[in-house]
Short mmCIF file of C-alpha atoms and ligand atoms in Angstrom, two decimals:
data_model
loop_
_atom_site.label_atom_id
_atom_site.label_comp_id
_atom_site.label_asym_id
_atom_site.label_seq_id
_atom_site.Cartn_x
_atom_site.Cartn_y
_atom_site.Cartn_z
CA UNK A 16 -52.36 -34.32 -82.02
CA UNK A 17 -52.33 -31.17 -84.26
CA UNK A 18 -51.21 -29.19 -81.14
CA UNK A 19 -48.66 -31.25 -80.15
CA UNK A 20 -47.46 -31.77 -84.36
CA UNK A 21 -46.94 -27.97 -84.28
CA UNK A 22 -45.35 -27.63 -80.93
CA UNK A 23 -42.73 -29.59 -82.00
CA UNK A 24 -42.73 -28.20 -85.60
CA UNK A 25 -42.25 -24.99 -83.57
CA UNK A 26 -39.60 -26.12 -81.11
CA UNK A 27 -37.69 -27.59 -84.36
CA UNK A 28 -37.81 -24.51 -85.76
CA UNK A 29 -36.31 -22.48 -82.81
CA UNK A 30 -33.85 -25.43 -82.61
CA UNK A 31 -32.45 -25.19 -85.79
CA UNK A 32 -32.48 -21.38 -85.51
CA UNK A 33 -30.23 -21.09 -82.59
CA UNK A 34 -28.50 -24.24 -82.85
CA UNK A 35 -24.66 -22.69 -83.20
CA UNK A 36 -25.49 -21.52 -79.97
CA UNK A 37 -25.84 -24.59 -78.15
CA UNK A 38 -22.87 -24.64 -76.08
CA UNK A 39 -20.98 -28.52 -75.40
CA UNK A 40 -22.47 -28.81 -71.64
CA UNK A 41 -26.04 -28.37 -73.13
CA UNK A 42 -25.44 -30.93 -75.74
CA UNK A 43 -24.19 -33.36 -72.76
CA UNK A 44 -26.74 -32.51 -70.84
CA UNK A 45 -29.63 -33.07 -73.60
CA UNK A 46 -28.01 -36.36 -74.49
CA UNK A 47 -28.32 -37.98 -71.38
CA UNK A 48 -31.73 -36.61 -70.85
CA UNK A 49 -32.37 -38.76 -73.85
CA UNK A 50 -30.51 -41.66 -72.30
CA UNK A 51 -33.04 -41.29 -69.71
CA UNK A 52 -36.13 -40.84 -71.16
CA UNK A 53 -34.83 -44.39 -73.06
CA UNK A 54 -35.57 -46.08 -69.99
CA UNK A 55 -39.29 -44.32 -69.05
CA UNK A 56 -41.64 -46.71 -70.01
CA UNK A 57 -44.99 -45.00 -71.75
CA UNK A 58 -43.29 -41.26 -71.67
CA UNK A 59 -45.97 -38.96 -72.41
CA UNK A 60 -43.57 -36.12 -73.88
CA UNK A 61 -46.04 -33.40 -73.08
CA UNK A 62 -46.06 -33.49 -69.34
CA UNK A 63 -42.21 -33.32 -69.65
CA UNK A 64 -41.08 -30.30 -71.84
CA UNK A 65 -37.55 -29.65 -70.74
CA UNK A 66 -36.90 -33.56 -71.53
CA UNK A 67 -38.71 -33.06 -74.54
CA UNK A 68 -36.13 -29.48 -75.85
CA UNK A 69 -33.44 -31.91 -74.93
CA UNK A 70 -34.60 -34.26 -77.06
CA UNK A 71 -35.52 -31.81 -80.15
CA UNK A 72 -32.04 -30.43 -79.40
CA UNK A 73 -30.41 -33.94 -79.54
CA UNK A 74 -32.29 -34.43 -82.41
CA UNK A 75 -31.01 -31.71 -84.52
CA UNK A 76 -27.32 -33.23 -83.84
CA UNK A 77 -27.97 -36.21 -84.81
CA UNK A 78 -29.95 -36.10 -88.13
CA UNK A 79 -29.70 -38.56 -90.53
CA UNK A 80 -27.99 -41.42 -88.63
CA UNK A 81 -29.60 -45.03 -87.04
CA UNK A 82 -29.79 -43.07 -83.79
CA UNK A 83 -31.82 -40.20 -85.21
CA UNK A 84 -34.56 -42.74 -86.21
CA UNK A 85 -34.54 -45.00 -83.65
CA UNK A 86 -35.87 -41.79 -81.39
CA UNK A 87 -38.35 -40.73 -83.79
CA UNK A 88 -40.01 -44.30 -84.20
CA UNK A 89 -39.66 -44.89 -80.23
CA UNK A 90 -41.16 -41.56 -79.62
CA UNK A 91 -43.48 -41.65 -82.23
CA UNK A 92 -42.31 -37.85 -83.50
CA UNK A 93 -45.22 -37.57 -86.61
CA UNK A 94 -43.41 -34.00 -86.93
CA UNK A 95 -40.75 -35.83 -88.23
CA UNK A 96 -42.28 -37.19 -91.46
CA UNK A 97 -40.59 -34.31 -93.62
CA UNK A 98 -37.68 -35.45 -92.38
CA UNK A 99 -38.27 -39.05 -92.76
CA UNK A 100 -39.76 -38.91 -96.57
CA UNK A 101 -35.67 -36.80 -97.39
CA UNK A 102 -33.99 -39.72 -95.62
CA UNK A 103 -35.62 -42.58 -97.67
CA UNK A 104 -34.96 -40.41 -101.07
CA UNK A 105 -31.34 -39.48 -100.17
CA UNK A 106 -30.83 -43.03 -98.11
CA UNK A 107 -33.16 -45.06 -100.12
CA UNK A 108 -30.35 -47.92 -101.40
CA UNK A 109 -29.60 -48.30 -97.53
CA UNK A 110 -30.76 -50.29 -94.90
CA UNK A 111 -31.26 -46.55 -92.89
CA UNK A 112 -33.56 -45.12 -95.90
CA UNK A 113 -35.82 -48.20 -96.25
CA UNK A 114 -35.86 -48.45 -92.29
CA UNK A 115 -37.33 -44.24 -92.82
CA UNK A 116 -39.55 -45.11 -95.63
CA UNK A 117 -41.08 -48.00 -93.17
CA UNK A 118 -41.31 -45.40 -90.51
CA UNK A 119 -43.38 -43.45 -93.04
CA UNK A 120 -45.82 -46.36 -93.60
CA UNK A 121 -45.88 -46.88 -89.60
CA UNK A 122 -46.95 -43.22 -89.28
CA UNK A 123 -49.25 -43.45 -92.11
CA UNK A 124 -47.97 -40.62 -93.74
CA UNK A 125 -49.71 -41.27 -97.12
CA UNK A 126 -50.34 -37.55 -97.18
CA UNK A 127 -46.70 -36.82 -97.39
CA UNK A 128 -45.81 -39.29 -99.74
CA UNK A 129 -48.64 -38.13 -102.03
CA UNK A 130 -47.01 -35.10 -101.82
CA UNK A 131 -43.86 -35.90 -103.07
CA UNK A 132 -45.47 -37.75 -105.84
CA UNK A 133 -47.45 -35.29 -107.18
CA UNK A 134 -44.16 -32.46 -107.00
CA UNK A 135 -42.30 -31.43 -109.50
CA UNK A 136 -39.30 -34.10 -108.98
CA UNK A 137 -40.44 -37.45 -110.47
CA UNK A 138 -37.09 -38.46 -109.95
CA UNK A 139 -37.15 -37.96 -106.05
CA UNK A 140 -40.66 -39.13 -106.19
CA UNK A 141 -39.58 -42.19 -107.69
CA UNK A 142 -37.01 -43.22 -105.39
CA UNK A 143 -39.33 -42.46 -102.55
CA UNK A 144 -41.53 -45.08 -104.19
CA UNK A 145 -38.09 -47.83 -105.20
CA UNK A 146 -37.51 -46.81 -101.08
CA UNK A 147 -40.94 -47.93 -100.01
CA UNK A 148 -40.56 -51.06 -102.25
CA UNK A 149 -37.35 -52.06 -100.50
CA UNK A 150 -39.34 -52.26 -97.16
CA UNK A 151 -41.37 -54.98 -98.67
CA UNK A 152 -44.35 -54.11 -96.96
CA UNK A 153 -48.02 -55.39 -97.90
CA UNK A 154 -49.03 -52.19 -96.01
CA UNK A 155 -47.92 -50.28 -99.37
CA UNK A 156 -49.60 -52.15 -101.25
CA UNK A 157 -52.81 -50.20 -102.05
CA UNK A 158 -50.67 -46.61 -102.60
CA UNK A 159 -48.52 -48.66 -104.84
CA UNK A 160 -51.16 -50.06 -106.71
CA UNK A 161 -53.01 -46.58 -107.19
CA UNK A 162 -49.48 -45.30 -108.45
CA UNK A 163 -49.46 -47.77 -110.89
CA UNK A 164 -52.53 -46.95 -112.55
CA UNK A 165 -52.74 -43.24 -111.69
CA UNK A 166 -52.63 -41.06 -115.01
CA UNK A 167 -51.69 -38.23 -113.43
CA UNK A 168 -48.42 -39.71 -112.35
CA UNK A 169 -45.13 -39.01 -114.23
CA UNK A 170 -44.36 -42.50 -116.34
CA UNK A 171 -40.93 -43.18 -113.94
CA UNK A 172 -42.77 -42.88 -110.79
CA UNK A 173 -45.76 -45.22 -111.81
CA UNK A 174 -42.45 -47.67 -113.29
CA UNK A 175 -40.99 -47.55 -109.70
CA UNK A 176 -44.19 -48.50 -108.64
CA UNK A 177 -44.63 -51.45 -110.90
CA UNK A 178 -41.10 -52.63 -109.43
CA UNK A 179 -41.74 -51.97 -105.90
CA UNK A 180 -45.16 -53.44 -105.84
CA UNK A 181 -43.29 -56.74 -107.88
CA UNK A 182 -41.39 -57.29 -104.37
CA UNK A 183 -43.97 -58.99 -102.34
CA UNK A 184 -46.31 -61.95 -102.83
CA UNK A 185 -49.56 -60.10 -102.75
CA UNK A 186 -48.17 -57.38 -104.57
CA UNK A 187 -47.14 -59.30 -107.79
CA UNK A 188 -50.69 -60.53 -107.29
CA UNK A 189 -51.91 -57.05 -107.80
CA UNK A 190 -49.77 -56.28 -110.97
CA UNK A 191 -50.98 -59.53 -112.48
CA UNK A 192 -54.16 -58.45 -111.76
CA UNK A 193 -53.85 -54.91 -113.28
CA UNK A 194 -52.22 -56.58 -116.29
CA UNK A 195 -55.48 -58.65 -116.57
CA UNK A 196 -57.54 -56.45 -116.72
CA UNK A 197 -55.99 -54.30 -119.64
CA UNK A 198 -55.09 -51.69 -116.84
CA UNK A 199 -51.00 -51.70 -117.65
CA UNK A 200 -50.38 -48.53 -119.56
CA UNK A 201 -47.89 -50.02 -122.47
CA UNK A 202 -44.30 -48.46 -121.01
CA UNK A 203 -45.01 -50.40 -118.35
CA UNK A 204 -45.20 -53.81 -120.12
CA UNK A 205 -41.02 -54.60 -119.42
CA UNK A 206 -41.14 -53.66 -115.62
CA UNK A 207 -44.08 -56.37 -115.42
CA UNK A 208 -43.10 -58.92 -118.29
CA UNK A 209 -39.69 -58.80 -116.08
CA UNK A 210 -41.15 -59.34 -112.73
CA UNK A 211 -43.90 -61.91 -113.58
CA UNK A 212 -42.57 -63.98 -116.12
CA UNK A 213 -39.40 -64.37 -113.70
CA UNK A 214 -42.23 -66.00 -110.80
CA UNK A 215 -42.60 -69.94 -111.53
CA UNK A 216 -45.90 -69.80 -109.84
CA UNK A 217 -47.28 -66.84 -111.94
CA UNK A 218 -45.61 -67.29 -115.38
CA UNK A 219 -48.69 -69.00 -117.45
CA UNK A 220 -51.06 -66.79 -116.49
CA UNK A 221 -48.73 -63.81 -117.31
CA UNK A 222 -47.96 -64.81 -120.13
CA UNK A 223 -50.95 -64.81 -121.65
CA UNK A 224 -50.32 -60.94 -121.67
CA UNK A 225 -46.44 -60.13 -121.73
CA UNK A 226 -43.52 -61.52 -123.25
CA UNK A 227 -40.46 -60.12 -122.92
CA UNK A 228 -38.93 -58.68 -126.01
CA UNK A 229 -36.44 -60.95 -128.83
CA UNK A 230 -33.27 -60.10 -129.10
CA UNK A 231 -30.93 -60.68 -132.49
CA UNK A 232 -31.34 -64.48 -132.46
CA UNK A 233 -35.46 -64.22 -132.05
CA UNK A 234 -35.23 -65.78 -129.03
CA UNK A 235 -37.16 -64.01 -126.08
CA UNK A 236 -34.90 -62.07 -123.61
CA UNK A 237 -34.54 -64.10 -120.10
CA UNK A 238 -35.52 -61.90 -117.38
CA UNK A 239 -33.10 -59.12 -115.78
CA UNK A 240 -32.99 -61.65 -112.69
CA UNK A 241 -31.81 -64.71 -114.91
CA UNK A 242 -29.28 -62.04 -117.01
CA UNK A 243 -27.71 -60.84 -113.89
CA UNK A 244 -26.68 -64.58 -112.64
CA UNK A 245 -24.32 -64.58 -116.04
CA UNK A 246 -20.71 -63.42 -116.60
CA UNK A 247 -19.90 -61.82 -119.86
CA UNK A 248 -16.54 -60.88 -121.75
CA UNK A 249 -15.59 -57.63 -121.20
CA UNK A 250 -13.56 -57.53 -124.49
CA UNK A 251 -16.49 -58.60 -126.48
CA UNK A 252 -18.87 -56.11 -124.58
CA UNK A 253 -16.39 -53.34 -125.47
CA UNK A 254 -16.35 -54.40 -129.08
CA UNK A 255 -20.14 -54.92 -128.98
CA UNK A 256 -20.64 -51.27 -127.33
CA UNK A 257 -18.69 -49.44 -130.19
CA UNK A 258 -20.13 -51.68 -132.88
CA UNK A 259 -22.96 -53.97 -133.58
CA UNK A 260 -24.96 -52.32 -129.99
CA UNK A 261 -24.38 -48.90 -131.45
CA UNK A 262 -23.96 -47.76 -127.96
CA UNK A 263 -21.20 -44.70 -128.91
CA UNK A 264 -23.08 -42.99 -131.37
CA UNK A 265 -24.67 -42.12 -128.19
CA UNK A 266 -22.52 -42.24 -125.46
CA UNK A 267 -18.72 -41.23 -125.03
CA UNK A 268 -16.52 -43.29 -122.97
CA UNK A 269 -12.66 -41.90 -121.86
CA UNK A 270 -13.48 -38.80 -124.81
CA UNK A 271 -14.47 -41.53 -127.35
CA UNK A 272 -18.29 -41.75 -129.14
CA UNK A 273 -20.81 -38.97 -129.26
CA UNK A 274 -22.82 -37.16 -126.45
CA UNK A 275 -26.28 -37.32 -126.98
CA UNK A 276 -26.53 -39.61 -123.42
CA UNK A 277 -24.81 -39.19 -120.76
CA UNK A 278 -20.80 -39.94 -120.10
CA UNK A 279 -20.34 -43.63 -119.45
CA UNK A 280 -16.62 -43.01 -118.30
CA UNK A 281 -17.41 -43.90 -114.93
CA UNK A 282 -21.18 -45.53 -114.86
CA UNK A 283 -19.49 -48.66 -113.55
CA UNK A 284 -19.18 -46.68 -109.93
CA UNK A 285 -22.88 -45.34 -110.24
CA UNK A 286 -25.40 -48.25 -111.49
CA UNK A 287 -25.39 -52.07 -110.19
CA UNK A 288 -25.82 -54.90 -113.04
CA UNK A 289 -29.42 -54.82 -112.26
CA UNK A 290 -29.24 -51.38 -112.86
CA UNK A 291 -27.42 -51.61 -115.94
CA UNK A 292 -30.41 -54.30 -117.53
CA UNK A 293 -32.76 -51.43 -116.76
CA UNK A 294 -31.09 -48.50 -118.41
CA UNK A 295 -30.32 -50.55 -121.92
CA UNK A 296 -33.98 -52.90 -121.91
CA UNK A 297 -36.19 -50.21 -120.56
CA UNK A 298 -34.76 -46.34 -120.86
CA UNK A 299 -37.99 -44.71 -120.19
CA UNK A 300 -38.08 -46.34 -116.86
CA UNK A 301 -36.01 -43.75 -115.12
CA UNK A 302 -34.60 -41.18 -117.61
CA UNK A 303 -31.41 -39.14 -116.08
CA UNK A 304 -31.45 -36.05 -114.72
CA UNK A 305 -31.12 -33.87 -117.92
CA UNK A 306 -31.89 -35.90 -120.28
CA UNK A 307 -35.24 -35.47 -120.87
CA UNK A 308 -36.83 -35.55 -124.59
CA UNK A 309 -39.29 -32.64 -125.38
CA UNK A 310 -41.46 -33.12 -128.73
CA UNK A 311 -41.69 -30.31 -130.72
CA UNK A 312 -44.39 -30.00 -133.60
CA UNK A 313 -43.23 -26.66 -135.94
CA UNK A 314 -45.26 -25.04 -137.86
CA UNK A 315 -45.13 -27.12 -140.89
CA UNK A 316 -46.07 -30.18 -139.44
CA UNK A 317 -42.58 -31.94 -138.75
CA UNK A 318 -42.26 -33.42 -135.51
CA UNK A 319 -39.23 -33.25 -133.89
CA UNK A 320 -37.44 -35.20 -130.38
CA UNK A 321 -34.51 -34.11 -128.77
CA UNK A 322 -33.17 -33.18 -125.65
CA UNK A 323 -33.26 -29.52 -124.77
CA UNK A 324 -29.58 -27.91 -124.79
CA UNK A 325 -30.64 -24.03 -124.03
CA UNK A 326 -33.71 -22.12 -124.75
CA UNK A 327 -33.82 -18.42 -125.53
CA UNK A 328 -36.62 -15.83 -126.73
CA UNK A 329 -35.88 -16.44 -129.91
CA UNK A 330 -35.27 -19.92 -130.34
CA UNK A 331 -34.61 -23.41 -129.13
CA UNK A 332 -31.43 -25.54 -129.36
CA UNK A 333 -31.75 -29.41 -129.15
CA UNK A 334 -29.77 -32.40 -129.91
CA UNK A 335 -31.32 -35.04 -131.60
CA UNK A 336 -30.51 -38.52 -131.65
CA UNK A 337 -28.47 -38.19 -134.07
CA UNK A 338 -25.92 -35.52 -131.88
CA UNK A 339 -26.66 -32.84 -133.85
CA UNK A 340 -28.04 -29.39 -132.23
CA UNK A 341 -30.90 -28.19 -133.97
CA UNK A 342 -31.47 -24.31 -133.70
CA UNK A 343 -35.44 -23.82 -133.99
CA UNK A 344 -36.75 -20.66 -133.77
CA UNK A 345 -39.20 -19.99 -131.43
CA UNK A 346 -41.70 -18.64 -134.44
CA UNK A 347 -41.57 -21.94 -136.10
CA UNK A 348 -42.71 -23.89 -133.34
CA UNK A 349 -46.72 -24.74 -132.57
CA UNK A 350 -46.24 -26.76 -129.74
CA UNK A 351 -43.63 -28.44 -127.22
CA UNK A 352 -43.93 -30.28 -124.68
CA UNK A 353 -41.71 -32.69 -122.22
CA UNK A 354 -42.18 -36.35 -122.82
CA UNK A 355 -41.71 -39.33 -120.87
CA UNK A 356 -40.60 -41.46 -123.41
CA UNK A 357 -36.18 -41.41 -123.42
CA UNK A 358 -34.28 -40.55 -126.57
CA UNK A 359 -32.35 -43.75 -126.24
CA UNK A 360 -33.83 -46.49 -127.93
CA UNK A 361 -35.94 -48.99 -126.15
CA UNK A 362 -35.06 -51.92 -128.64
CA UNK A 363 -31.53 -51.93 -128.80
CA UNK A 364 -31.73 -55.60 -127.71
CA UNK A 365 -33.07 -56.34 -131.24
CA UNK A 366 -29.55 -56.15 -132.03
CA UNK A 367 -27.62 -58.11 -129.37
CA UNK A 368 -27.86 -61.66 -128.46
CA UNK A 369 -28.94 -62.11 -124.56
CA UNK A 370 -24.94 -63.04 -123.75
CA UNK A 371 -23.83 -60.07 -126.70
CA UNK A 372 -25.72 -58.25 -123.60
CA UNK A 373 -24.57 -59.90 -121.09
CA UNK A 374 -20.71 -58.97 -122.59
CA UNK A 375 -21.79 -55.22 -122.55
CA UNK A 376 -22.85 -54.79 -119.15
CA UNK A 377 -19.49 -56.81 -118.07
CA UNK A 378 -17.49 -54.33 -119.83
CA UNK A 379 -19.72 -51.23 -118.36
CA UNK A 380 -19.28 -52.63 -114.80
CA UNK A 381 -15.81 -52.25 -115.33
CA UNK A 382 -16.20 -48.13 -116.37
CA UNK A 383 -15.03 -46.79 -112.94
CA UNK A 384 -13.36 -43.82 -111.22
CA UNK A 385 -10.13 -44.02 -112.03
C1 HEC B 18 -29.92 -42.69 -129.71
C2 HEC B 18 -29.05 -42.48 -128.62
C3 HEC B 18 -28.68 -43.60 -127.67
C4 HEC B 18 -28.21 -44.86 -127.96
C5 HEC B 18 -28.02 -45.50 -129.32
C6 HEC B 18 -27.88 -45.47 -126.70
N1 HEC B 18 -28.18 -44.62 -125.67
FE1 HEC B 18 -27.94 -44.97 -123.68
N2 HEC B 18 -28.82 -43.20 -123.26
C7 HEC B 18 -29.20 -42.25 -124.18
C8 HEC B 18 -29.81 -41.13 -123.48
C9 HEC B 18 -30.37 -39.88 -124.12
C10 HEC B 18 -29.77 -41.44 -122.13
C11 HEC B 18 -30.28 -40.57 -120.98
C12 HEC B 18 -31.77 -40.70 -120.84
C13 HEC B 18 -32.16 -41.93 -120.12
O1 HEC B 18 -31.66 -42.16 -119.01
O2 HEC B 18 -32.96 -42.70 -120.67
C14 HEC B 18 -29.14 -42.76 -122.00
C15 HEC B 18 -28.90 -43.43 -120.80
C16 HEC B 18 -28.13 -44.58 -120.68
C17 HEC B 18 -27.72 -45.16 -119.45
C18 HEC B 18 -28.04 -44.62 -118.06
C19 HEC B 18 -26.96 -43.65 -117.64
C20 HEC B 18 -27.12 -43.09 -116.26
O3 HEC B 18 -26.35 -42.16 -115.93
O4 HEC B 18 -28.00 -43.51 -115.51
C21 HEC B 18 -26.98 -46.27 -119.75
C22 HEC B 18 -26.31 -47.21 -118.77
C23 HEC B 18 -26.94 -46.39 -121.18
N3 HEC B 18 -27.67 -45.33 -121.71
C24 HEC B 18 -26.29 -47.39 -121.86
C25 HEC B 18 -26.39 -47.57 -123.24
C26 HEC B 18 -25.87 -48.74 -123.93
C27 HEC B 18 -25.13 -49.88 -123.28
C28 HEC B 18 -26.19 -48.57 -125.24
C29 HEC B 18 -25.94 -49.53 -126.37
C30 HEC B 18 -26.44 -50.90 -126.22
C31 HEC B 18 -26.90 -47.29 -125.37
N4 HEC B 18 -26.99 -46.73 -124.13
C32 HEC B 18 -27.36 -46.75 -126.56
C33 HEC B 18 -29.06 -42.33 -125.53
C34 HEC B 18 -28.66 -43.46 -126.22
#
């Protein structure tokens, strides 16, 4: 199998090297090659290696498109997995990324997969993980469930991991049971409060561990699922966003507020409600590109958060919550480090009623391309 992984790895490689030079009658020639290798039952790809360049060939063309994985799951191409773990990040909301990300879990590629969650990008990593989720498959149960509770995870992938594994029956099983047993590191408590508390059949037992948190009135916040089913006033959520929610000290919208997040001008074409529930109830969750907090402890004692604007030699410049840059020399600082926990506030429904809420994300799904 190892042979034939890096035969193919190799032919790939020549593929993609050369591939300008593949003239039109080659390419009509590989493709129905394919066509007839389709109709072979049981092809055994290594006793036919000009059908198999035509299909490496056709292959190349063809990359990330329904066709492209329909060949590699029919011809079982494990040199593929590379390619598959890209196309469930970068295709991961679509039926074609999930479909890759199920591929994955056919192959058992848990290798690969590890290895994207123990890189660098626990962004990617984590919609590799929302991907596998979306297949809904017990089979990912057990990598989800080490995810969840692995230390050595960044916080957003192990989050994506308490949603994902929340999408199946036996899988909300599991994160009750982790939550039982005192397992549930704390930033995870919203992902789970949200998921179980929302399941009729798992509720009371839940319950006995998470609550969801109050909002203005004291009363506990329904679950993102319940919030998303309500329409809100987009007036009142734009009044509520500049005001009582104190949502523009943060963000600007159309060159209005401050800019310690990022620019909500448009957020309405990026995020989905459920999206939107996220961001505001649980920021640490999955912290934007950029926006990450680093803790810095100077020299006489003060601990500072902010997000890191430029770093030089000789100093740092970050912008605290507040939107102001701080300059910090580098001498004056002990320690720094990056932190998982987002400079936006993860109680700012302390101050809004669950429909004062419901308002705001009305009037942010409205913040388009214009
Ligand atoms: C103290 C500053 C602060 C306040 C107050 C604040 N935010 Fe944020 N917000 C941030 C930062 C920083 C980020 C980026 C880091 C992250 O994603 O958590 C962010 C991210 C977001 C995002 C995700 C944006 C994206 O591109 O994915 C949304 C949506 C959002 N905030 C909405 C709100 C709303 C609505 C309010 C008011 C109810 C609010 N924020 C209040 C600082 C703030």
């Amino acid at each position: 199998m190892l042979r034939y992984s890096l035969c193919f790895a190799l032919l790939l490689f020549a593929s993609q090297a050369f591939s300008q030079e593949v003239d039109e009658a080659t390419r009509a020639k590989d493709a129905r090659r394919v066509k007839a290798l389709l109709r072979l039952e049981n092809v055994d790809l290594d006793t036919l290696p000009e059908a198999k360049a035509s299909l490496v060939r056709h292959l190349e063309t063809i990359q990330g498109t329904d066709e492209y994985l329909e060949l590699i799951r029919r011809f079982k191409l494990k040199a593929a997995v590379p390619q598959l773990v890209k196309l469930a990040i970068d295709k991961g909301e679509e039926t074609l990324g999930v479909e890759a990300a199920k591929t994955l879990l056919d192959f058992a590629a848990s290798d690969a997969i590890d290895n994207e969650l123990a890189g660098k990008d626990s962004a990617r990593a984590a919609k590799l993980i929302a991907a596998i989720g979306l297949a809904a498959d017990p089979r990912a149960n057990d990598l989800l469930e080490a995810t969840v509770q692995n230390e050595e995870r960044a916080m957003p992938i192990r989050s994506a991991a308490a949603a994902a594994i929340g999408l199946n029956k036996p899988g909300k099983e599991k994160l009750l049971k982790i939550v039982e047993a005192g397992k549930l590191p704390k930033e995870l408590n919203f992902v789970a409060a949200n998921l179980l508390l929302n399941d009729p059949a798992l509720k009371d037992r839940a319950s006995k561990f998470l609550t969801l948190p109050a909002t203005a009135d004291s009363k506990p916040l329904p679950p993102v699922a319940e919030l998303v089913k309500r329409t809100g006033d987009v007036a009142a959520g734009k009044q509520l966003f500049n005001t009582t929610g104190t949502c523009v000290k943060c963000h600007k919208v159309r060159g209005e507020g401050k800019e310690v997040g990022p620019d909500l001008s448009e957020i309405g074409s990026k995020l989905s409600k459920d999206a939107f529930y996220v961001s505001i109830l649980d920021p640490s969750a999955g912290i934007s590109h950029n926006y990450e907090t680093y803790t810095f402890l100077l020299a006489d004692g003060t601990v500072l958060n902010g997000i890191m604007v430029s770093q030089t030699d000789a100093e740092f410049q970050v912008k605290t919550a507040e939107a102001i840059v701080r300059k910090i020399p580098r001498d004056e600082v002990e320690e720094f480090k990056k932190s998982h926990i987002s400079l936006m506030p993860a109680d700012l429904q302390k101050l809004l009623t669950a429909q004062n809420l419901v308002d705001v994300v009305e009037y942010l799904t409205t913040l388009k391309k214009q």
